[in-house]
């Protein structure tokens, strides 16, 4: 497990390999934290210990909803039945869940990309975050997909946020389709959390946002990050 204490927008990290995860749970019984974990490492025993220790959220690298993309292209070795079984265990435990997914994986078809969106929406996750696949030089997955990218004319780390086209070239789905899926998927979970915040905190939660926005921008916090932090973490969103 990789443990991360939740304290507003500040994250204090404590790392631990799987063999020492359980002792860490016992040592930090008063510290609310989130933990990164492989889905197939989840067991009822670990969930019970983590919840008792103060775990409020599990962050899971699912990467793709389609099993071929997840296992054959991304080598996750996580079958569909195990994925749904473990997500159901987490939901039953009362611990929140956050799934991470990729959009634009080389070799992924439009139908497989849509499958990722459907799994994220219908699997019971409390939150999902979608990121563009960022191709780096000499990645084996791109060679297997028969995709070649001209790195000489672009920054290797370029994504749509920096105005680059590497993700578009690597995926073959087209920039318009990739961006549409990206904003639809992230927007769905953002809107759902806004609704939860208003229900929990009343209309005053929205009224406080302009002041938060001004202060965040004074500190040069990125606009998209400022919105995300307010919606997901303001007023201890994950600690209730």
PDB file of C-alpha atoms in Angstrom:
ATOM      1  CA  UNK A   1       0.000   0.000   0.000  1.00  0.00           C
ATOM      2  CA  UNK A   2       1.028   3.616  -0.489  1.00  0.00           C
ATOM      3  CA  UNK A   3      -0.449   5.733   2.292  1.00  0.00           C
ATOM      4  CA  UNK A   4      -1.337   9.398   1.964  1.00  0.00           C
ATOM      5  CA  UNK A   5      -2.732  11.448   4.833  1.00  0.00           C
ATOM      6  CA  UNK A   6      -5.662  13.668   3.880  1.00  0.00           C
ATOM      7  CA  UNK A   7      -5.479  17.225   5.165  1.00  0.00           C
ATOM      8  CA  UNK A   8      -7.271  19.679   2.912  1.00  0.00           C
ATOM      9  CA  UNK A   9      -5.193  20.286  -0.195  1.00  0.00           C
ATOM     10  CA  UNK A  10      -1.979  19.262   1.560  1.00  0.00           C
ATOM     11  CA  UNK A  11      -0.861  15.638   1.322  1.00  0.00           C
ATOM     12  CA  UNK A  12       1.701  14.154   3.712  1.00  0.00           C
ATOM     13  CA  UNK A  13       2.998  10.879   2.355  1.00  0.00           C
ATOM     14  CA  UNK A  14       4.111   7.757   4.161  1.00  0.00           C
ATOM     15  CA  UNK A  15       5.250   4.905   1.947  1.00  0.00           C
ATOM     16  CA  UNK A  16       5.194   1.209   2.668  1.00  0.00           C
ATOM     17  CA  UNK A  17       5.449  -1.992   0.667  1.00  0.00           C
ATOM     18  CA  UNK A  18       2.760  -4.616   0.954  1.00  0.00           C
ATOM     19  CA  UNK A  19       4.573  -6.577   3.657  1.00  0.00           C
ATOM     20  CA  UNK A  20       4.551  -3.657   6.084  1.00  0.00           C
ATOM     21  CA  UNK A  21       1.130  -2.238   5.187  1.00  0.00           C
ATOM     22  CA  UNK A  22      -0.676  -3.934   8.064  1.00  0.00           C
ATOM     23  CA  UNK A  23       1.719  -2.714  10.794  1.00  0.00           C
ATOM     24  CA  UNK A  24       1.410   0.817   9.380  1.00  0.00           C
ATOM     25  CA  UNK A  25      -2.362   0.591   9.787  1.00  0.00           C
ATOM     26  CA  UNK A  26      -1.851  -0.135  13.474  1.00  0.00           C
ATOM     27  CA  UNK A  27       0.681   2.647  13.965  1.00  0.00           C
ATOM     28  CA  UNK A  28      -1.534   5.396  12.506  1.00  0.00           C
ATOM     29  CA  UNK A  29      -4.835   4.593  14.152  1.00  0.00           C
ATOM     30  CA  UNK A  30      -5.665   8.312  14.674  1.00  0.00           C
ATOM     31  CA  UNK A  31      -4.548   9.611  11.276  1.00  0.00           C
ATOM     32  CA  UNK A  32      -7.129   9.817   8.445  1.00  0.00           C
ATOM     33  CA  UNK A  33      -5.411   8.689   5.265  1.00  0.00           C
ATOM     34  CA  UNK A  34      -5.944   7.450   1.746  1.00  0.00           C
ATOM     35  CA  UNK A  35      -4.016   4.539   0.288  1.00  0.00           C
ATOM     36  CA  UNK A  36      -2.912   3.578  -3.201  1.00  0.00           C
ATOM     37  CA  UNK A  37      -3.403  -0.113  -3.875  1.00  0.00           C
ATOM     38  CA  UNK A  38      -3.594  -2.641  -6.658  1.00  0.00           C
ATOM     39  CA  UNK A  39      -7.161  -3.853  -6.997  1.00  0.00           C
ATOM     40  CA  UNK A  40      -6.147  -7.511  -6.705  1.00  0.00           C
ATOM     41  CA  UNK A  41      -4.390  -6.856  -3.371  1.00  0.00           C
ATOM     42  CA  UNK A  42      -7.710  -6.024  -1.715  1.00  0.00           C
ATOM     43  CA  UNK A  43      -8.985  -8.471   0.923  1.00  0.00           C
ATOM     44  CA  UNK A  44     -11.676  -8.187   3.589  1.00  0.00           C
ATOM     45  CA  UNK A  45      -8.995  -8.447   6.303  1.00  0.00           C
ATOM     46  CA  UNK A  46      -6.983  -5.558   4.873  1.00  0.00           C
ATOM     47  CA  UNK A  47     -10.102  -3.469   4.406  1.00  0.00           C
ATOM     48  CA  UNK A  48     -11.137  -4.009   8.036  1.00  0.00           C
ATOM     49  CA  UNK A  49      -7.679  -3.069   9.305  1.00  0.00           C
ATOM     50  CA  UNK A  50      -7.432  -0.045   7.023  1.00  0.00           C
ATOM     51  CA  UNK A  51     -10.866   1.279   8.018  1.00  0.00           C
ATOM     52  CA  UNK A  52     -10.122   0.798  11.728  1.00  0.00           C
ATOM     53  CA  UNK A  53      -6.847   2.691  11.267  1.00  0.00           C
ATOM     54  CA  UNK A  54      -8.613   5.655   9.667  1.00  0.00           C
ATOM     55  CA  UNK A  55      -8.477   4.920   5.939  1.00  0.00           C
ATOM     56  CA  UNK A  56     -11.099   7.073   4.215  1.00  0.00           C
ATOM     57  CA  UNK A  57     -10.278   6.380   0.578  1.00  0.00           C
ATOM     58  CA  UNK A  58      -8.596   3.768  -1.610  1.00  0.00           C
ATOM     59  CA  UNK A  59      -6.995   4.947  -4.872  1.00  0.00           C
ATOM     60  CA  UNK A  60      -6.936   2.263  -7.526  1.00  0.00           C
ATOM     61  CA  UNK A  61      -5.069   2.109 -10.828  1.00  0.00           C
ATOM     62  CA  UNK A  62      -7.691   0.388 -12.979  1.00  0.00           C
ATOM     63  CA  UNK A  63      -6.486   2.086 -16.198  1.00  0.00           C
ATOM     64  CA  UNK A  64      -9.095   0.639 -18.575  1.00  0.00           C
ATOM     65  CA  UNK A  65     -12.573  -0.841 -18.480  1.00  0.00           C
ATOM     66  CA  UNK A  66     -11.948  -3.143 -21.414  1.00  0.00           C
ATOM     67  CA  UNK A  67     -10.062  -6.295 -20.303  1.00  0.00           C
ATOM     68  CA  UNK A  68      -8.022  -6.512 -23.528  1.00  0.00           C
ATOM     69  CA  UNK A  69      -6.723  -2.963 -23.160  1.00  0.00           C
ATOM     70  CA  UNK A  70      -6.114  -3.391 -19.436  1.00  0.00           C
ATOM     71  CA  UNK A  71      -4.343  -6.739 -19.614  1.00  0.00           C
ATOM     72  CA  UNK A  72      -2.962  -7.260 -23.122  1.00  0.00           C
ATOM     73  CA  UNK A  73      -1.916  -3.669 -23.819  1.00  0.00           C
ATOM     74  CA  UNK A  74      -1.208  -2.352 -20.304  1.00  0.00           C
ATOM     75  CA  UNK A  75      -0.211  -5.640 -18.599  1.00  0.00           C
ATOM     76  CA  UNK A  76      -2.355  -5.105 -15.494  1.00  0.00           C
ATOM     77  CA  UNK A  77      -3.206  -8.826 -15.089  1.00  0.00           C
ATOM     78  CA  UNK A  78      -6.616  -7.964 -13.625  1.00  0.00           C
ATOM     79  CA  UNK A  79      -9.572  -9.905 -14.977  1.00  0.00           C
ATOM     80  CA  UNK A  80     -13.078  -8.426 -15.113  1.00  0.00           C
ATOM     81  CA  UNK A  81     -14.601 -10.694 -12.452  1.00  0.00           C
ATOM     82  CA  UNK A  82     -11.847  -9.873  -9.954  1.00  0.00           C
ATOM     83  CA  UNK A  83     -12.222  -6.157 -10.671  1.00  0.00           C
ATOM     84  CA  UNK A  84     -15.942  -6.147  -9.897  1.00  0.00           C
ATOM     85  CA  UNK A  85     -15.534  -8.480  -6.917  1.00  0.00           C
ATOM     86  CA  UNK A  86     -12.905  -6.254  -5.271  1.00  0.00           C
ATOM     87  CA  UNK A  87     -14.799  -3.025  -5.972  1.00  0.00           C
ATOM     88  CA  UNK A  88     -17.868  -4.574  -4.328  1.00  0.00           C
ATOM     89  CA  UNK A  89     -15.771  -5.459  -1.253  1.00  0.00           C
ATOM     90  CA  UNK A  90     -14.521  -1.883  -0.978  1.00  0.00           C
ATOM     91  CA  UNK A  91     -18.032  -0.477  -1.266  1.00  0.00           C
ATOM     92  CA  UNK A  92     -19.272  -2.891   1.408  1.00  0.00           C
ATOM     93  CA  UNK A  93     -16.454  -1.782   3.740  1.00  0.00           C
ATOM     94  CA  UNK A  94     -17.604   1.844   3.703  1.00  0.00           C
ATOM     95  CA  UNK A  95     -14.250   3.133   2.444  1.00  0.00           C
ATOM     96  CA  UNK A  96     -14.479   5.578  -0.468  1.00  0.00           C
ATOM     97  CA  UNK A  97     -12.960   4.543  -3.788  1.00  0.00           C
ATOM     98  CA  UNK A  98     -11.162   6.505  -6.490  1.00  0.00           C
ATOM     99  CA  UNK A  99     -10.325   4.817  -9.778  1.00  0.00           C
ATOM    100  CA  UNK A 100      -7.675   6.066 -12.198  1.00  0.00           C
ATOM    101  CA  UNK A 101      -8.194   5.519 -15.929  1.00  0.00           C
ATOM    102  CA  UNK A 102      -6.297   6.228 -19.143  1.00  0.00           C
ATOM    103  CA  UNK A 103      -7.745   7.633 -22.361  1.00  0.00           C
ATOM    104  CA  UNK A 104      -5.942   7.239 -25.668  1.00  0.00           C
ATOM    105  CA  UNK A 105      -3.929   4.084 -25.048  1.00  0.00           C
ATOM    106  CA  UNK A 106      -2.185   2.983 -28.280  1.00  0.00           C
ATOM    107  CA  UNK A 107      -4.173   0.212 -29.925  1.00  0.00           C
ATOM    108  CA  UNK A 108      -7.411   1.107 -28.110  1.00  0.00           C
ATOM    109  CA  UNK A 109     -10.540   1.310 -30.270  1.00  0.00           C
ATOM    110  CA  UNK A 110     -13.412   3.768 -29.842  1.00  0.00           C
ATOM    111  CA  UNK A 111     -15.642   1.003 -28.432  1.00  0.00           C
ATOM    112  CA  UNK A 112     -12.957   0.006 -25.920  1.00  0.00           C
ATOM    113  CA  UNK A 113     -12.564   3.629 -24.821  1.00  0.00           C
ATOM    114  CA  UNK A 114     -16.319   3.816 -24.284  1.00  0.00           C
ATOM    115  CA  UNK A 115     -16.114   0.626 -22.224  1.00  0.00           C
ATOM    116  CA  UNK A 116     -13.718   2.379 -19.863  1.00  0.00           C
ATOM    117  CA  UNK A 117     -16.240   5.156 -19.360  1.00  0.00           C
ATOM    118  CA  UNK A 118     -19.095   2.698 -18.739  1.00  0.00           C
ATOM    119  CA  UNK A 119     -17.119   0.640 -16.210  1.00  0.00           C
ATOM    120  CA  UNK A 120     -16.080   3.771 -14.313  1.00  0.00           C
ATOM    121  CA  UNK A 121     -19.679   5.013 -14.198  1.00  0.00           C
ATOM    122  CA  UNK A 122     -21.420   1.730 -13.386  1.00  0.00           C
ATOM    123  CA  UNK A 123     -18.930  -0.070 -11.122  1.00  0.00           C
ATOM    124  CA  UNK A 124     -19.806   1.710  -7.874  1.00  0.00           C
ATOM    125  CA  UNK A 125     -16.714   3.914  -7.688  1.00  0.00           C
ATOM    126  CA  UNK A 126     -17.192   7.063  -5.635  1.00  0.00           C
ATOM    127  CA  UNK A 127     -14.908   8.975  -7.942  1.00  0.00           C
ATOM    128  CA  UNK A 128     -12.965   8.365 -11.144  1.00  0.00           C
ATOM    129  CA  UNK A 129     -10.168  10.427 -12.681  1.00  0.00           C
ATOM    130  CA  UNK A 130      -9.334  10.177 -16.367  1.00  0.00           C
ATOM    131  CA  UNK A 131      -5.941  11.077 -17.835  1.00  0.00           C
ATOM    132  CA  UNK A 132      -4.619  11.191 -21.376  1.00  0.00           C
ATOM    133  CA  UNK A 133      -2.084   8.513 -22.188  1.00  0.00           C
ATOM    134  CA  UNK A 134       1.225  10.350 -22.626  1.00  0.00           C
ATOM    135  CA  UNK A 135       3.541   8.467 -24.991  1.00  0.00           C
ATOM    136  CA  UNK A 136       7.214   8.514 -24.143  1.00  0.00           C
ATOM    137  CA  UNK A 137      10.063   7.658 -26.441  1.00  0.00           C
ATOM    138  CA  UNK A 138      10.571   3.975 -27.307  1.00  0.00           C
ATOM    139  CA  UNK A 139       7.563   2.617 -25.388  1.00  0.00           C
ATOM    140  CA  UNK A 140       6.981  -1.034 -26.228  1.00  0.00           C
ATOM    141  CA  UNK A 141       3.203  -0.585 -26.291  1.00  0.00           C
ATOM    142  CA  UNK A 142       3.515   1.830 -29.203  1.00  0.00           C
ATOM    143  CA  UNK A 143       5.740  -0.524 -31.167  1.00  0.00           C
ATOM    144  CA  UNK A 144       3.248  -3.352 -30.667  1.00  0.00           C
ATOM    145  CA  UNK A 145       0.429  -1.118 -31.906  1.00  0.00           C
ATOM    146  CA  UNK A 146       2.479  -0.160 -34.968  1.00  0.00           C
ATOM    147  CA  UNK A 147       2.377   3.532 -34.072  1.00  0.00           C
ATOM    148  CA  UNK A 148       5.200   5.953 -34.759  1.00  0.00           C
ATOM    149  CA  UNK A 149       5.382   9.466 -33.289  1.00  0.00           C
ATOM    150  CA  UNK A 150       7.665  12.253 -34.473  1.00  0.00           C
ATOM    151  CA  UNK A 151       9.362  13.257 -31.231  1.00  0.00           C
ATOM    152  CA  UNK A 152      11.827  15.598 -32.895  1.00  0.00           C
ATOM    153  CA  UNK A 153       9.202  18.288 -33.411  1.00  0.00           C
ATOM    154  CA  UNK A 154       7.460  18.025 -30.035  1.00  0.00           C
ATOM    155  CA  UNK A 155       8.148  17.795 -26.326  1.00  0.00           C
ATOM    156  CA  UNK A 156       8.079  14.167 -25.187  1.00  0.00           C
ATOM    157  CA  UNK A 157       5.751  15.001 -22.289  1.00  0.00           C
ATOM    158  CA  UNK A 158       3.341  17.094 -24.382  1.00  0.00           C
ATOM    159  CA  UNK A 159      -0.356  16.472 -23.839  1.00  0.00           C
ATOM    160  CA  UNK A 160      -3.489  18.355 -24.772  1.00  0.00           C
ATOM    161  CA  UNK A 161      -3.011  20.578 -21.729  1.00  0.00           C
ATOM    162  CA  UNK A 162       0.231  21.881 -23.233  1.00  0.00           C
ATOM    163  CA  UNK A 163      -1.285  22.097 -26.704  1.00  0.00           C
ATOM    164  CA  UNK A 164       0.598  19.025 -27.929  1.00  0.00           C
ATOM    165  CA  UNK A 165      -0.583  16.300 -30.260  1.00  0.00           C
ATOM    166  CA  UNK A 166       1.303  13.252 -28.988  1.00  0.00           C
ATOM    167  CA  UNK A 167      -1.744  11.621 -27.416  1.00  0.00           C
ATOM    168  CA  UNK A 168      -3.708  12.071 -30.626  1.00  0.00           C
ATOM    169  CA  UNK A 169      -0.943  10.523 -32.725  1.00  0.00           C
ATOM    170  CA  UNK A 170      -0.441   7.625 -30.332  1.00  0.00           C
ATOM    171  CA  UNK A 171      -4.095   6.638 -29.986  1.00  0.00           C
ATOM    172  CA  UNK A 172      -5.427   7.061 -33.492  1.00  0.00           C
ATOM    173  CA  UNK A 173      -8.907   7.937 -32.163  1.00  0.00           C
ATOM    174  CA  UNK A 174      -8.665  11.586 -33.134  1.00  0.00           C
ATOM    175  CA  UNK A 175      -8.330  14.652 -30.951  1.00  0.00           C
ATOM    176  CA  UNK A 176     -12.036  15.553 -30.995  1.00  0.00           C
ATOM    177  CA  UNK A 177     -13.158  12.110 -29.800  1.00  0.00           C
ATOM    178  CA  UNK A 178     -10.452  11.925 -27.136  1.00  0.00           C
ATOM    179  CA  UNK A 179     -11.247  15.337 -25.702  1.00  0.00           C
ATOM    180  CA  UNK A 180     -15.000  14.691 -25.795  1.00  0.00           C
ATOM    181  CA  UNK A 181     -14.582  11.495 -23.769  1.00  0.00           C
ATOM    182  CA  UNK A 182     -12.111  13.157 -21.405  1.00  0.00           C
ATOM    183  CA  UNK A 183     -14.416  16.052 -20.502  1.00  0.00           C
ATOM    184  CA  UNK A 184     -17.581  13.931 -20.438  1.00  0.00           C
ATOM    185  CA  UNK A 185     -16.023  11.395 -18.067  1.00  0.00           C
ATOM    186  CA  UNK A 186     -14.321  13.840 -15.706  1.00  0.00           C
ATOM    187  CA  UNK A 187     -17.283  16.229 -15.887  1.00  0.00           C
ATOM    188  CA  UNK A 188     -19.729  13.520 -14.847  1.00  0.00           C
ATOM    189  CA  UNK A 189     -17.874  12.735 -11.620  1.00  0.00           C
ATOM    190  CA  UNK A 190     -17.224  16.418 -10.916  1.00  0.00           C
ATOM    191  CA  UNK A 191     -20.938  17.237 -11.251  1.00  0.00           C
ATOM    192  CA  UNK A 192     -21.881  14.295  -9.047  1.00  0.00           C
ATOM    193  CA  UNK A 193     -19.542  15.505  -6.309  1.00  0.00           C
ATOM    194  CA  UNK A 194     -20.889  19.068  -6.555  1.00  0.00           C
ATOM    195  CA  UNK A 195     -24.370  17.665  -5.947  1.00  0.00           C
ATOM    196  CA  UNK A 196     -23.117  15.747  -2.903  1.00  0.00           C
ATOM    197  CA  UNK A 197     -21.399  18.817  -1.498  1.00  0.00           C
ATOM    198  CA  UNK A 198     -24.516  20.972  -1.836  1.00  0.00           C
ATOM    199  CA  UNK A 199     -26.642  18.276  -0.218  1.00  0.00           C
ATOM    200  CA  UNK A 200     -24.169  17.949   2.666  1.00  0.00           C
ATOM    201  CA  UNK A 201     -23.282  21.620   3.184  1.00  0.00           C
ATOM    202  CA  UNK A 202     -26.207  23.586   1.762  1.00  0.00           C
ATOM    203  CA  UNK A 203     -26.099  26.464  -0.737  1.00  0.00           C
ATOM    204  CA  UNK A 204     -23.466  28.196   1.395  1.00  0.00           C
ATOM    205  CA  UNK A 205     -20.915  25.799  -0.071  1.00  0.00           C
ATOM    206  CA  UNK A 206     -21.430  27.389  -3.489  1.00  0.00           C
ATOM    207  CA  UNK A 207     -21.504  30.902  -2.013  1.00  0.00           C
ATOM    208  CA  UNK A 208     -18.065  30.383  -0.459  1.00  0.00           C
ATOM    209  CA  UNK A 209     -16.477  29.377  -3.744  1.00  0.00           C
ATOM    210  CA  UNK A 210     -15.719  32.913  -5.127  1.00  0.00           C
ATOM    211  CA  UNK A 211     -13.642  33.769  -2.052  1.00  0.00           C
ATOM    212  CA  UNK A 212     -11.829  30.440  -2.269  1.00  0.00           C
ATOM    213  CA  UNK A 213     -11.189  31.031  -5.974  1.00  0.00           C
ATOM    214  CA  UNK A 214      -9.672  34.470  -5.386  1.00  0.00           C
ATOM    215  CA  UNK A 215      -7.362  33.207  -2.684  1.00  0.00           C
ATOM    216  CA  UNK A 216      -6.335  30.146  -4.697  1.00  0.00           C
ATOM    217  CA  UNK A 217      -5.520  32.240  -7.744  1.00  0.00           C
ATOM    218  CA  UNK A 218      -3.487  34.659  -5.604  1.00  0.00           C
ATOM    219  CA  UNK A 219      -1.350  31.671  -4.685  1.00  0.00           C
ATOM    220  CA  UNK A 220      -1.018  30.818  -8.409  1.00  0.00           C
ATOM    221  CA  UNK A 221      -3.011  27.606  -8.104  1.00  0.00           C
ATOM    222  CA  UNK A 222      -3.911  26.298 -11.557  1.00  0.00           C
ATOM    223  CA  UNK A 223      -7.546  27.075 -12.460  1.00  0.00           C
ATOM    224  CA  UNK A 224      -8.576  23.458 -13.130  1.00  0.00           C
ATOM    225  CA  UNK A 225      -6.772  22.271 -10.024  1.00  0.00           C
ATOM    226  CA  UNK A 226      -8.445  24.959  -7.919  1.00  0.00           C
ATOM    227  CA  UNK A 227     -11.896  23.793  -8.984  1.00  0.00           C
ATOM    228  CA  UNK A 228     -11.005  20.131  -8.416  1.00  0.00           C
ATOM    229  CA  UNK A 229      -9.563  20.785  -4.966  1.00  0.00           C
ATOM    230  CA  UNK A 230     -12.607  22.774  -3.839  1.00  0.00           C
ATOM    231  CA  UNK A 231     -15.100  20.231  -5.107  1.00  0.00           C
ATOM    232  CA  UNK A 232     -13.348  17.098  -3.867  1.00  0.00           C
ATOM    233  CA  UNK A 233     -11.402  18.193  -0.792  1.00  0.00           C
ATOM    234  CA  UNK A 234     -12.825  21.428   0.609  1.00  0.00           C
ATOM    235  CA  UNK A 235     -14.683  21.024   3.901  1.00  0.00           C
ATOM    236  CA  UNK A 236     -13.015  17.623   4.392  1.00  0.00           C
ATOM    237  CA  UNK A 237     -15.000  16.046   1.569  1.00  0.00           C
ATOM    238  CA  UNK A 238     -13.436  12.609   2.040  1.00  0.00           C
ATOM    239  CA  UNK A 239     -13.357  12.645   5.832  1.00  0.00           C
ATOM    240  CA  UNK A 240     -17.083  12.437   6.473  1.00  0.00           C
TER     241      UNK A 240
END
